[in-house]
Amino acid sequence: MIDALYIAASGLQGSQTQIDTISNNMANMQTPGFKQSQVNFANVAALSPDQVQQGASTDGQGAGIEVLDTRAVFTEGALVQSGNPLDLAIQGQGFLEAIDATGNHVYTRAGRLHVDNEGYLATVGGNRLADGIQVPPDARSVTIGRDGRITALLGSDTEPTELGQIQLAMFASPEGLEQVDGNAFVPTEKSGDPTLGHPQDAGYGTIAQGMVEQSNVNMVQSMTSLVLAQRAYQLNARVLQAADEILDTINNLRR
């Protein structure tokens, strides 16, 4: 009966993590480039410490669940026109590489760019693109090609000038990336180090100017998963209550 308390408690913790994750996904449904997260669970084996040391295997019975990790799901979101020439969407598996305020390299799919106060192209979070592309103050008719080349008419020029080319990053296992905010990720041992290439290189994808990738959160699926997680939480709470009532009855038994 004591085991039932711990099993129910693990279920409550797992359900709470699931509820928090789904709620965060739904809250960011309108955030461009946001990637929803999913929680991965594992059964906890019902083995004593002595059995573990002896290398014993389980008999199919468990002692609850544990949260293995929470990983982002990198399916592509829908592309919508924004009307902003500095917006771009990646059609493929690549990531934009940017540098945050501490000098760390971060990776994102959110291509809503702007020119910062020093003329550098930066993400919506203020992180400059690692390519270090500057847009002069007199630039007009900025064009971002499918291959990532950025050109513009400068001053009174009638011929475009190339300002630079955007590179994209790829990872062997992108699901292993660690999320540092709603739209930015950093590499881990599970994801592997990034490999850089240009748009239109094999596997990196292409650039679509004036487009924004929406989040990949599906409202119907998220609502369904949220209801299931809430019901699982309630059921585990009832198991915990029932185990407590049984233990209370046993404690009050008289000889």
Backbone as a ProteinNet text record, in pm:
[ID]
protein_1_A
[PRIMARY]
MIDALYIAASGLQGSQTQIDTISNNMANMQTPGFKQSQVNFANVAALSPDQVQQGASTDGQGAGIEVLDTRAVFTEGALVQSGNPLDLAIQGQGFLEAIDATGNHVYTRAGRLHVDNEGYLATVGGNRLADGIQVPPDARSVTIGRDGRITALLGSDTEPTELGQIQLAMFASPEGLEQVDGNAFVPTEKSGDPTLGHPQDAGYGTIAQGMVEQSNVNMVQSMTSLVLAQRAYQLNARVLQAADEILDTINNLRR
[TERTIARY]
82.4	0	86	203.2	295.3	339.6	361.8	402.1	299.1	171.3	65.2	78.8	124.1	143.4	249.5	361.4	470.6	434.6	361.9	319.9	226.5	130.3	37.7	110.1	208	283.3	361.8	421.7	495.5	400.7	279.3	180	136.7	122.5	85.8	195	320.5	430.9	437.8	423.4	428.5	314.1	194.3	78	92.4	149	168.8	268	375.1	472.3	407.6	324	253	159.3	85.9	-7.8	68.2	179.3	258.1	313.2	360.2	418.7	314	198.7	92.1	41.3	29.2	-17.3	79.4	209.8	309	299.8	277.8	259.9	142.8	30.8	-88.8	-71.3	2.3	25.5	109.5	190.6	278	226.4	99.2	44.3	57.1	55.8	66.1	208.2	304.1	442.9	510.8	554.7	617.4	739.6	748.5	863.5	867.8	765.9	767.8	751.3	827.1	817.4	762.3	653	591	681.8	665.1	743	654.7	718.2	646.3	726.8	654.8	717.4	731.8	849.8	875.5	883.6	807	799.1	862.9	894.5	942.7	886.6	862.5	819.1	935.8	907.5	1008.8	999.5	1110	1110	1093.7	1015.2	990.6	1097.4	1219	1329.3	1386.8	1426.1	1492.8	1638.4	1707.9	1849.7	1934.3	1904.9	1980.9	1958.5	1834.1	1803.8	1874.5	1880.4	1949.1	2096.1	2161.2	2301.6	2326.1	2230	2243.9	2209.8	2168.2	2137.5	2005.8	1912.4	1783.1	1702.2	1610	1521.8	1382.6	1302.5	1167.2	1075.7	965.1	866	747.6	767.5	659.3	582	604.3	535.8	623.1	559.1	633.5	604.9	684.5	667.9	638.1	564.7	528.2	595.4	599.7	660.9	759.7	847.6	937.3	945.8	973.7	989.3	1132.5	1147.5	1280.9	1334.4	1257.4	1297.4	1179.3	1197.9	1101	1172.5	1123	1191.7	1101.4	1164.2	1090.2	1063	951.6	911.9	932.1	1020.7	1060.9	989.2	861.2	783.7	764.1	753.2	742.3	602.7	598	471.2	428.3	304.5	252.9	323.7	340.2	402.2	293.5	306.9	211.8	289.3	230.4	292.8	283.7	391.9	395.3	397.9	445.6	458.5	584.4	664.8	790.7	905.4	981.9	1088.6	1201.6	1212.9	1318.1	1274.9	1148.4	1102.6	1143.7	1178.3	1210.4	1165.8	1130.7	1093.4	1184.5	1219.7	1306.6	1219.4	1229.5	1157.3	1253.2	1256.5	1351	1385.3	1496.1	1531.1	1635.7	1679.1	1785.6	1741.9	1841.4	1819.8	1902.8	1851.5	1931.4	2026.4	2149.6	2246.6	2259.4	2244	2252.7	2344	2380.4	2467.4	2393.1	2378.9	2304	2391.8	2335.9	2405.5	2530.4	2538.2	2654.9	2759	2732.6	2828.1	2807.8	2704.9	2676.4	2602.1	2629.8	2560.1	2428.8	2320.3	2188.5	2128.1	2028.4	1972.5	1820.8	1763.5	1620.7	1561	1430.8	1354.9	1273.3	1274.4	1194.8	1269.1	1222.7	1292.9	1235.8	1173	1122.2	1238.1	1308.9	1431.2	1405.4	1501.7	1498.9	1643.4	1661	1793.3	1811.5	1918.2	1937.8	1999.6	2031.6	2077.7	2216.2	2286.2	2415.5	2409.6	2287.6	2270.4	2279.5	2296.5	2308	2170	2158.3	2035.6	2027.8	1913.6	1895.7	1758.9	1746.6	1619.7	1527.6	1402.9	1305.1	1347.6	1429.9	1478.1	1599.1	1645	1758.9	1893.4	1897	2023	2066.2	2187.6	2237.7	2265.9	2239.3	2275.5	2426.6	2469.4	2612.4	2685.6	2611.7	2673.7	2724.3	2682.9	2730.5	2694.2	2572.7	2529.9	2476.9	2533.8	2490.2	2413.1	2309.3	2228.3	2253.5	2314.8	2342.6	2214.7	2225.3	2106.1	2037.3	2114.5	2054.8	2010	2005	1963.8	1813.9	1777.9	1636.6	1619.2	1496.4	1465	1550.7	1550.2	1627	1564.1	1647	1599.1	1677.4	1604.6	1665.6	1632.5	1734.6	1713	1688.9	1644.3	1620	1749.4	1861.7	1991.3	2049.7	1973.6	2019	2099.3	2123.5	2198.7	2109.6	2166	2092.2	2151.1	2067.8	2109.7	2019.2	2068.6	1990.3	2043.7	1958.2	1999.8	2049.4	2170.6	2230.1	2231.4	2182.6	2182.4	2107.6	2176.4	2116.3	2151.7	2213.9	2254	2132.5	2155.9	2050.7	2077.4	2198.7	2233.7	2244.5	2189.1	2192.8	2333.9	2357.2	2483.1	2457.3	2545.4	2529.9	2582.8	2499.8	2534.7	2589.3	2564.5	2610.6	2519.7	2551.4	2471.1	2444.7	2320.4	2280.3	2319.6	2378.2	2406	2300.8	2281.5	2190.7	2267.9	2217.3	2280	2191.7	2257.7	2187.6	2243.1	2158.2	2198.7	2163.9	2250	2224.4	2097	2074.7	1955.1	1895.8	1819	1765.7	1675.6	1614.5	1528.8	1608.6	1741.5	1825.7	1866	1822.4	1854	1787.3	1852.7	1796.8	1734.5	1610.7	1538.9	1580.2	1625	1667	1564.7	1479.2	1360.7	1261.5	1154.4	1048.7	1092	1194.7	1232.4	1377.6	1458.7	1602.4	1644.3	1744.3	1793	1945.4	2002.8	2147.9	2179.4	2295.2	2330.6	2361.2	2342.9	2380.1	2454.1	2499.4	2563	2465.9	2337.8	2238.7	2213.1	2218.9	2191.3	2311.8	2431.3	2552.5	2583.1	2702.2	2742.5	2677.9	2658.4	2596.9	2693.4	2638.7	2713.8	2649.8	2732.8	2683.7	2686.6	2588.9	2580.9	2493.9	2482.6	2401	2264.1	2163.8	2034.2	2050.5	1974.7	1977.7	2086.2	2176.8	2264.8	2180.4	2225.2	2147.2	2108.5	1978.3	1926.7	1903.9	1959.6	1949.9	1819.8	1757.5	1633.7	1659	1554.1	1562.3	1497.6	1520.5	1468.2	1348.7	1242.6	1126.6	1113.9	1139.6	1135.8	992.1	973.4	841.5	743.1	794.2	709.5	751	657.3	683.4	631.6	715	670.9	593.2	471.8	389.9	433	383	413.1	351.4	406.3	353	257.9	201.5	106.7	-30.3	-85.5	-218.8	-316.8	-409.7	-499.5	-585.4	-641.7	-730.2	-652.8	-535.5	-454.7	-411.1	-374.3	-329.2	-442.4	-562.3	-676.6	-708.7	-703.6	-730.8	-627.2	-499.5	-392.6	-403.2	-445.3	-459.7	-570	-683.3	-793	-746.4	-675.6	-626.7	-529.6	-440.7	-344.5	-414.6	-517.7	-592.9	-666.7	-723.8	-794.8	-695.3	-577.8	-476	-434.5	-424	-390.1	-498	-624.7	-735.2	-736.7	-712.4	-712.7	-601.1	-482.2	-371.6	-399.3	-467.6	-504.4	-602.2	-693.8	-788.9	-718.8	-619.8	-542.2	-470	-412	-342	-438.5	-556.6	-657.4	-704.4	-726.9	-773.3	-668.4	-541.9	-434.4	-426	-444.2	-440.7	-555.4	-674.3	-789.9	-771	-712.8	-688.8	-587.1	-479.3	-378.7	-437.7	-527.6	-591.8	-679	-749.4	-832.3	-746.5	-632.5	-544.3	-489	-452.8	-397.3	-497.3	-625.1	-728.4	-785.8	-732.3	-778.9	-738.3	-826	-797	-782.6	-696.8	-680.7	-800.8
-121.6	0	126.9	116.8	229.8	255	144.9	159.6	238.7	218.1	288.2	439.9	483.5	627.3	682.7	610.2	657.3	648.9	544.1	529.9	644.6	673.4	783.3	917.5	934.6	1059.8	1079.9	972.3	983.5	1017.1	959.6	992.2	1136.8	1189.7	1330.5	1422.3	1390	1472.1	1468.6	1347.5	1334.9	1407.8	1396.4	1465	1616.2	1664	1808.2	1861.8	1785.1	1825.4	1829.7	1729.5	1724.9	1845	1875.8	1989.2	2120.4	2138.9	2261.9	2275.1	2164.2	2167.2	2199.8	2134.8	2160.5	2303.4	2351.7	2489.5	2589.9	2563.5	2652	2646.5	2527.3	2514.6	2599.4	2588.4	2661.2	2811.6	2852.9	2995.5	3056.1	2972.1	3019.6	2982.4	2951.7	2909.2	3017.2	3143.8	3255	3311.1	3246	3292.5	3239.6	3327.1	3279.7	3192.7	3081.2	2993.4	2907.2	2916.8	2837.9	2689.4	2605.8	2461.5	2401.2	2326.8	2269.3	2163.6	2143.3	2043.8	1926.4	1811.8	1694.1	1629.5	1570	1506.9	1357.8	1305.4	1162.3	1097.7	989.9	920.4	781.9	727.3	589.3	527.1	395.7	324.1	307.7	318.1	294.9	149	76.9	-65.5	-85.2	-187	-217.4	-312.8	-263.1	-344.7	-282.2	-367.1	-318	-287	-208.2	-180	-306.2	-408.4	-534.1	-603.9	-601.3	-664.6	-593.1	-460.5	-384.9	-421.7	-432.9	-468.8	-608.2	-697.5	-833.8	-847.5	-738.2	-742.3	-809.4	-809.1	-872.8	-792.2	-860.8	-794.2	-784.2	-692.6	-673.1	-784.2	-800.8	-901.5	-839.9	-719.5	-652.4	-555.3	-560.1	-467.1	-343.9	-229.1	-105.2	-39.3	66	141.3	286.6	309.1	444.3	487	616.9	670.9	780.4	812	925.3	999.8	1128.4	1210.7	1195.2	1140.7	1126.5	1261.8	1331.7	1463.8	1530.7	1656.5	1733.1	1784.5	1745.1	1777.4	1854.2	1940.9	2015.2	1924.8	1950	1876.6	1970.9	1932.6	2025.3	2001.2	1971.3	1970.5	2115.1	2135.6	2271.2	2327.8	2456.4	2525.5	2584	2628.7	2688	2820.8	2854.1	2979.4	3079.2	3202.3	3308.1	3432.1	3509.1	3631.8	3738.9	3813.1	3918.4	4057.7	4069	4200.8	4274.5	4216.2	4277.3	4214.4	4292.7	4233.7	4172.2	4206.3	4148.2	4019	3983.3	3855.2	3744.3	3630.2	3515.6	3386.9	3290.1	3157.6	3055.3	2953.2	2846.5	2730.4	2698.5	2583.9	2466.2	2391.7	2282.1	2265.8	2197.1	2161.5	2251.5	2356.4	2440.5	2533.3	2590.8	2688.1	2812.3	2927.7	3049	3045.3	3089.1	3095.4	3240.6	3263.9	3399.2	3398.5	3517	3532.2	3615	3559.8	3631.4	3734	3800	3909.3	3862.9	3733.2	3680	3622	3628.6	3576.6	3432	3368.4	3229	3218.7	3112	3087.9	3015.8	3070.5	3009.6	2990.1	2903.5	2863.7	2874.9	2924.1	2951.5	2930.5	2908.9	2902.6	3030.1	3117.9	3240.1	3344.3	3367.4	3454.7	3594.1	3642.1	3780.2	3873	3921.8	3997.9	4148.2	4221.1	4366.9	4416.8	4543.6	4606.2	4672.2	4632.6	4689.8	4828.7	4888	5027.5	5047.5	4937.3	4947.6	4896.3	4869.5	4830	4681.7	4599.4	4454.7	4388.7	4284.6	4205.6	4124.6	4131	4062.5	3996.4	3898.2	3829	3913	3867.9	3942.8	3954.3	3858.6	3864.7	3953.9	4017.8	4108	4043.4	3913	3843.9	3865	3913	3935.6	3804.4	3802.4	3686.5	3668.6	3543.1	3515.1	3552.7	3570.5	3608	3752.3	3832.1	3968.6	4058	4045.7	4124	4259.3	4365.7	4501.9	4560	4634.1	4702.2	4852	4916.4	5060.4	5141.4	5258.9	5342	5383.1	5393.2	5438.6	5322.7	5202.3	5085.5	5088.8	5047.8	5037.3	4915.4	4871.8	4753.1	4633.5	4604.5	4490.3	4360.2	4274.6	4146.9	4033	3932.4	3810.6	3696.6	3642.5	3535.9	3401.5	3306.2	3171.3	3106.5	3154.5	3101.4	3179	3273.9	3349.1	3472.9	3501.8	3622.7	3745.4	3846.5	3969.3	4081.5	4145.2	4257.8	4377.3	4495.5	4618.3	4725.9	4820.7	4940.4	5041.8	5091.2	5184.8	5324.9	5419.9	5558.7	5575.5	5633.7	5654.9	5547.1	5437.8	5330.1	5271.3	5226.7	5158.1	5008.2	4967.6	4826.2	4781	4664.2	4617.2	4580.2	4598.8	4561.1	4444.4	4344.1	4229.4	4266.2	4247	4280	4161.5	4042.3	3922	3805	3690.4	3570.5	3500.5	3467.8	3397.6	3250.6	3200.7	3058.6	2992.4	2864.1	2785.9	2675.3	2635.7	2529	2405	2291	2162.2	2082	1994.9	1908.9	1764	1672.4	1530.5	1486.7	1538.2	1503.4	1631	1707.3	1834.5	1818.8	1700.9	1681.2	1685.8	1676.7	1684.2	1825.3	1925.7	2065.3	2107.3	2194.2	2246.1	2382.5	2397.4	2523.3	2622.9	2742.2	2844	2956.1	2973.1	3057.8	3008.1	3082.2	3030.8	2995.7	3063.1	3044.3	3008.1	3003.7	2981.5	2850	2786.4	2657	2658.3	2574.3	2557.3	2409.1	2376.8	2236.2	2164.1	2034.1	1947.1	1826.9	1738.2	1615.4	1531.7	1537.7	1457.8	1511.6	1642.8	1701.3	1694.8	1694.7	1703.7	1848.9	1872.4	2007.2	2046.7	2177.3	2221.3	2210	2184.5	2194.2	2306.6	2393.7	2511.5	2492.4	2550.5	2547.5	2662.1	2676.9	2784.1	2730.7	2815.6	2773.7	2722.4	2622	2549.8	2443.3	2440.1	2324.3	2204.2	2085.3	1964.1	1952.4	1946.8	1923.7	2048.1	2162.8	2282.3	2359.1	2342.7	2413.8	2541.2	2617	2743.1	2854.3	2978.4	3095.8	3151.7	3184.9	3250.9	3389.1	3492.9	3630.2	3677.6	3762.2	3818.1	3717.8	3605.5	3500	3475.6	3428.8	3394.3	3253.4	3172.1	3037.9	3046	2997.1	2996.1	2882.2	2883.2	2774.1	2644.8	2533.4	2404	2344	2428.9	2382.2	2362	2243	2212.3	2226.3	2320	2350.7	2230.7	2160.2	2046.5	1937.1	1901.8	1798.1	1841.3	1966.8	2016.2	2015.1	2056.1	2054.6	1911.9	1818.4	1678.2	1624.8	1654	1607.2	1671.1	1796.3	1864.6	1801.4	1767.7	1701.7	1567.2	1489.5	1358.5	1373	1473	1494.3	1536.1	1618.5	1660.5	1543.1	1456.4	1339.3	1242.1	1228.1	1141.9	1197	1328.4	1390.7	1360.6	1373.8	1347.3	1201.6	1107.9	965.8	933	989.7	964.9	1026.6	1139.8	1201.1	1111.3	1045.6	954.5	830.9	779.8	665.4	702.4	822	869.2	879.6	932	945.1	808.8	715.6	581.8	509.6	519.9	455.6	514.9	645.5	710.9	662.5	646.9	600.6	457.3	373.4	233.8	228.3	306.4	308.5	361.7	460	513.1	407.6	329.5	220.5	116.8	80.6	-18.5	31.6	159.4	216.2	216.7	219.9	229.6	93.1	-14.5	-147.8	-180.9	-248.2	-292.7	-442.8	-487.1	-631.6	-691.6
0	0	0	67.6	63.8	-80.2	-156.4	-296.2	-375.7	-342.8	-415.7	-400.6	-281.6	-259.7	-353.9	-364.5	-449.3	-597.1	-635.3	-775.1	-813.8	-723.6	-751.3	-754.5	-666.4	-663.8	-792.7	-844.5	-970.6	-1085.5	-1079.7	-1181.5	-1175.7	-1053.6	-1037	-1092.7	-1062.7	-1112.4	-1264.9	-1320.4	-1465	-1533.3	-1478.2	-1535.3	-1525.7	-1413.9	-1398.6	-1501.2	-1525	-1627.3	-1764.3	-1791.8	-1920.1	-1935.4	-1829.7	-1833.7	-1856.1	-1784.2	-1798.6	-1940.2	-1996.3	-2130.7	-2235.7	-2227.2	-2324.7	-2311.7	-2188.3	-2166.5	-2229.1	-2215.5	-2276.5	-2428.9	-2483.7	-2628.6	-2676.5	-2607.2	-2648.7	-2633	-2529.4	-2508.3	-2620.2	-2687.4	-2794.9	-2933.7	-2943.1	-3071.2	-3177.2	-3136.8	-3230.7	-3239.8	-3176.9	-3181.3	-3307.5	-3397.7	-3522.1	-3494.1	-3565.9	-3554.4	-3430.9	-3343.8	-3220.2	-3251.5	-3180	-3194.1	-3065.5	-3080.4	-2961.8	-2899.7	-2770	-2695.9	-2658.8	-2643.7	-2595.1	-2483.1	-2389.3	-2273.6	-2300	-2271.9	-2287.4	-2150	-2131.8	-2003.5	-2013.5	-1896.6	-1887.6	-1760.7	-1765.4	-1646.3	-1550.1	-1420.5	-1318.1	-1275.9	-1287.8	-1253.6	-1104	-1065.5	-923.8	-874	-856.1	-806.8	-680.2	-588.5	-468.6	-503.6	-418.8	-444.9	-456.6	-373.2	-380	-513.2	-561.2	-689.3	-803.7	-795.9	-900.7	-904.6	-785.7	-780.1	-834.5	-817.7	-865.9	-1013.1	-1075.9	-1218.5	-1250.2	-1155.2	-1178.2	-1278.9	-1347.7	-1443.5	-1385	-1439.6	-1387.7	-1434.3	-1364	-1400.4	-1473.6	-1526.2	-1598.9	-1513.1	-1380.4	-1292.3	-1272.2	-1260.1	-1244	-1111.8	-1084.7	-961.2	-993	-1101.8	-1139.7	-1268.9	-1292	-1412.8	-1375.4	-1468.7	-1452	-1584.6	-1576.1	-1695.4	-1744.7	-1866.1	-1924.1	-1968.6	-2049.4	-2095.6	-2165.1	-2195.9	-2273	-2397.4	-2514.4	-2638.7	-2733.5	-2811.3	-2912.7	-3033.2	-3097.5	-3218.1	-3337	-3428.9	-3535	-3667	-3660.2	-3784.1	-3829.1	-3960.3	-4012.7	-3990.3	-3955.2	-3942.4	-4076.3	-4081.9	-4206.1	-4233.3	-4361.5	-4401.9	-4440.3	-4390.6	-4423.4	-4467.3	-4557.1	-4602.8	-4494.1	-4477.3	-4375.7	-4435.6	-4559.8	-4621.1	-4580.8	-4490.7	-4447.2	-4525.9	-4603	-4684.8	-4603.7	-4475.7	-4392.5	-4324.6	-4337.8	-4284.9	-4379.8	-4322.6	-4406.7	-4337.4	-4418	-4367.5	-4432	-4355.6	-4405.1	-4450.9	-4578.6	-4633.4	-4637.5	-4528.4	-4512.8	-4366.4	-4338.9	-4201	-4137.4	-4205.9	-4153.1	-4041.4	-3973.5	-3866	-3895.3	-3856.6	-3857.6	-3737.8	-3759.1	-3650.4	-3605.8	-3476.4	-3421.4	-3299.3	-3254	-3136.7	-3033.2	-2911.6	-2808.7	-2737	-2636.5	-2567.6	-2494.3	-2460.2	-2389	-2483.2	-2613.4	-2710.7	-2748.4	-2695.3	-2728.7	-2860.4	-2934.2	-3059.9	-3030.9	-3080.9	-3064.8	-3203.2	-3210.2	-3339.1	-3333.7	-3441.5	-3440.6	-3578.4	-3580.6	-3705.2	-3724.9	-3625.1	-3631.6	-3715	-3836.8	-3929.2	-3939.3	-3835.2	-3836.6	-3799.6	-3901.3	-3880	-3878.6	-3824.6	-3827.2	-3827.8	-3853.4	-3850.4	-3713.5	-3640.7	-3507.3	-3517	-3402.3	-3400.3	-3460.5	-3491.3	-3557.8	-3701.7	-3747.9	-3886.7	-3914.1	-3810	-3830.2	-3834.6	-3914.9	-3915.5	-3787.2	-3720	-3592.1	-3586.7	-3499.5	-3481.2	-3395.2	-3382.3	-3304.6	-3158.1	-3111.7	-2974.1	-2956	-3065.2	-3056.2	-3079.5	-3112.5	-3138.5	-3283.5	-3302	-3436.9	-3509	-3639.1	-3717.9	-3713.3	-3703.2	-3695	-3823.2	-3932.6	-4059.7	-4058.9	-3961.2	-3948.4	-4065.8	-4115.4	-4232.4	-4186.6	-4245.2	-4215.1	-4333.4	-4299	-4400.2	-4387	-4487.5	-4479.2	-4463.6	-4402.2	-4381.3	-4510.2	-4619.2	-4745.6	-4833.7	-4775.2	-4853.4	-4881.9	-5001.5	-5039.4	-5127.6	-5140.4	-5221.6	-5180.3	-5049.6	-4999.1	-5048.8	-5105.2	-5158.9	-5094.8	-5049.1	-4994.1	-5089.5	-5156.1	-5253.1	-5186.9	-5264.4	-5212.6	-5165.4	-5217	-5175.4	-5057.5	-5000.8	-4885.5	-4916.5	-5043.3	-5078.5	-5059.5	-4992.5	-4965.1	-5049.8	-5128	-5211.3	-5184.2	-5220.3	-5201.5	-5294.6	-5323.4	-5396.8	-5295	-5314.3	-5219.7	-5278.5	-5200.7	-5245.7	-5376.1	-5473.2	-5605	-5705.4	-5658.1	-5748.5	-5819.4	-5939.8	-6014.8	-6023	-5982	-5979.3	-5834.5	-5801.6	-5661.8	-5616.8	-5487.8	-5424.4	-5330.1	-5334.5	-5244.5	-5106.7	-5004.7	-4867.2	-4789.4	-4837.9	-4769	-4801.5	-4745.3	-4767.5	-4635.2	-4612.5	-4490.3	-4499.4	-4391.3	-4380.3	-4291.9	-4312.1	-4229.9	-4159.8	-4044.5	-3965.7	-3967.5	-3965.3	-3958.4	-3841.3	-3786	-3674.9	-3706.8	-3661.2	-3684.5	-3613.7	-3493.4	-3415.5	-3356.3	-3433.7	-3383	-3261.5	-3244.7	-3127.4	-2997.7	-3007.1	-2888.7	-2851.2	-2928.2	-2895.8	-2765.6	-2693	-2567.3	-2591.8	-2551.1	-2570.9	-2462.8	-2505.3	-2408.2	-2397	-2494.2	-2482.2	-2585.9	-2606.2	-2692.8	-2832.8	-2884.7	-3024	-3046.5	-2942.6	-2958.6	-2893.7	-2956.4	-2908.5	-2908.2	-2821.8	-2818.2	-2833.3	-2890.2	-2911.5	-2780.5	-2781.1	-2670.2	-2728.1	-2640.6	-2688.2	-2770.1	-2733.3	-2804.7	-2945.2	-2962.1	-3092.8	-3185.2	-3126	-3206	-3240.3	-3290.6	-3329	-3461.4	-3482.4	-3608.5	-3725.8	-3841.9	-3966.8	-4047.2	-4102.5	-4171.7	-4322.9	-4388	-4533.3	-4580.6	-4709.2	-4765.1	-4806.4	-4802.5	-4857	-4999.6	-5031.3	-5158.8	-5161.3	-5061	-5049.6	-5008	-5040.2	-5014.5	-4867.2	-4840.5	-4706.4	-4623.5	-4663.2	-4579	-4601.3	-4714.4	-4742.4	-4820	-4839.4	-4912.9	-4831.2	-4875	-4807.1	-4884.4	-4812.9	-4872.8	-4811.6	-4892.3	-4842.2	-4822.8	-4721.3	-4695.1	-4639.8	-4590.8	-4533.4	-4388.8	-4309	-4169.4	-4143.9	-4079.9	-4041.4	-3910.3	-3911.3	-3790.5	-3698.3	-3577.3	-3484.7	-3536.7	-3492.4	-3535.4	-3432.5	-3345.8	-3244.2	-3308	-3290.4	-3339.2	-3222.4	-3233.2	-3122.3	-3082.4	-3180.2	-3149.1	-3077.7	-3132.2	-3067.7	-2928.3	-2914	-2783.3	-2681.2	-2721.9	-2630.9	-2586.8	-2681.6	-2648.5	-2550.4	-2577.1	-2488.9	-2351	-2347	-2218.2	-2134.2	-2198.1	-2125.3	-2070.7	-2153.7	-2109.1	-1992.4	-1998.9	-1890.7	-1761.9	-1773.5	-1655.2	-1591.4	-1676	-1622.5	-1557.4	-1616	-1555.5	-1419.3	-1410	-1281.7	-1177.9	-1218.4	-1125.6	-1080.1	-1173.4	-1137.9	-1039.9	-1062.4	-970.2	-833.5	-831.8	-704.3	-628	-701.1	-636.5	-582.6	-657.7	-609.4	-480.8	-478.2	-358.6	-240.7	-265.8	-159.7	-111.1	-206.7	-167.6	-84.5	-123.9	-48	92.5	102.9	233.7	321.1	263.6	341.8	390	303.6	343.9	457	444.3	550.2	680.4	669.2	788.9	855.4	773.7	828.6	898.6	836.9	897.4	1030.3	1035.1	1157.1	1271.5	1235.8	1340.1	1379.7	1318.4	1355.9	1500.2	1569.2	1706.1	1710.2	1800.1	1812.1	1884.2
[MASK]
+++++++++++++++++++++++++++++++++++++++++++++++++++++++++++++++++++++++++++++++++++++++++++++++++++++++++++++++++++++++++++++++++++++++++++++++++++++++++++++++++++++++++++++++++++++++++++++++++++++++++++++++++++++++++++++++++++++++++++++++++++++++++++++++

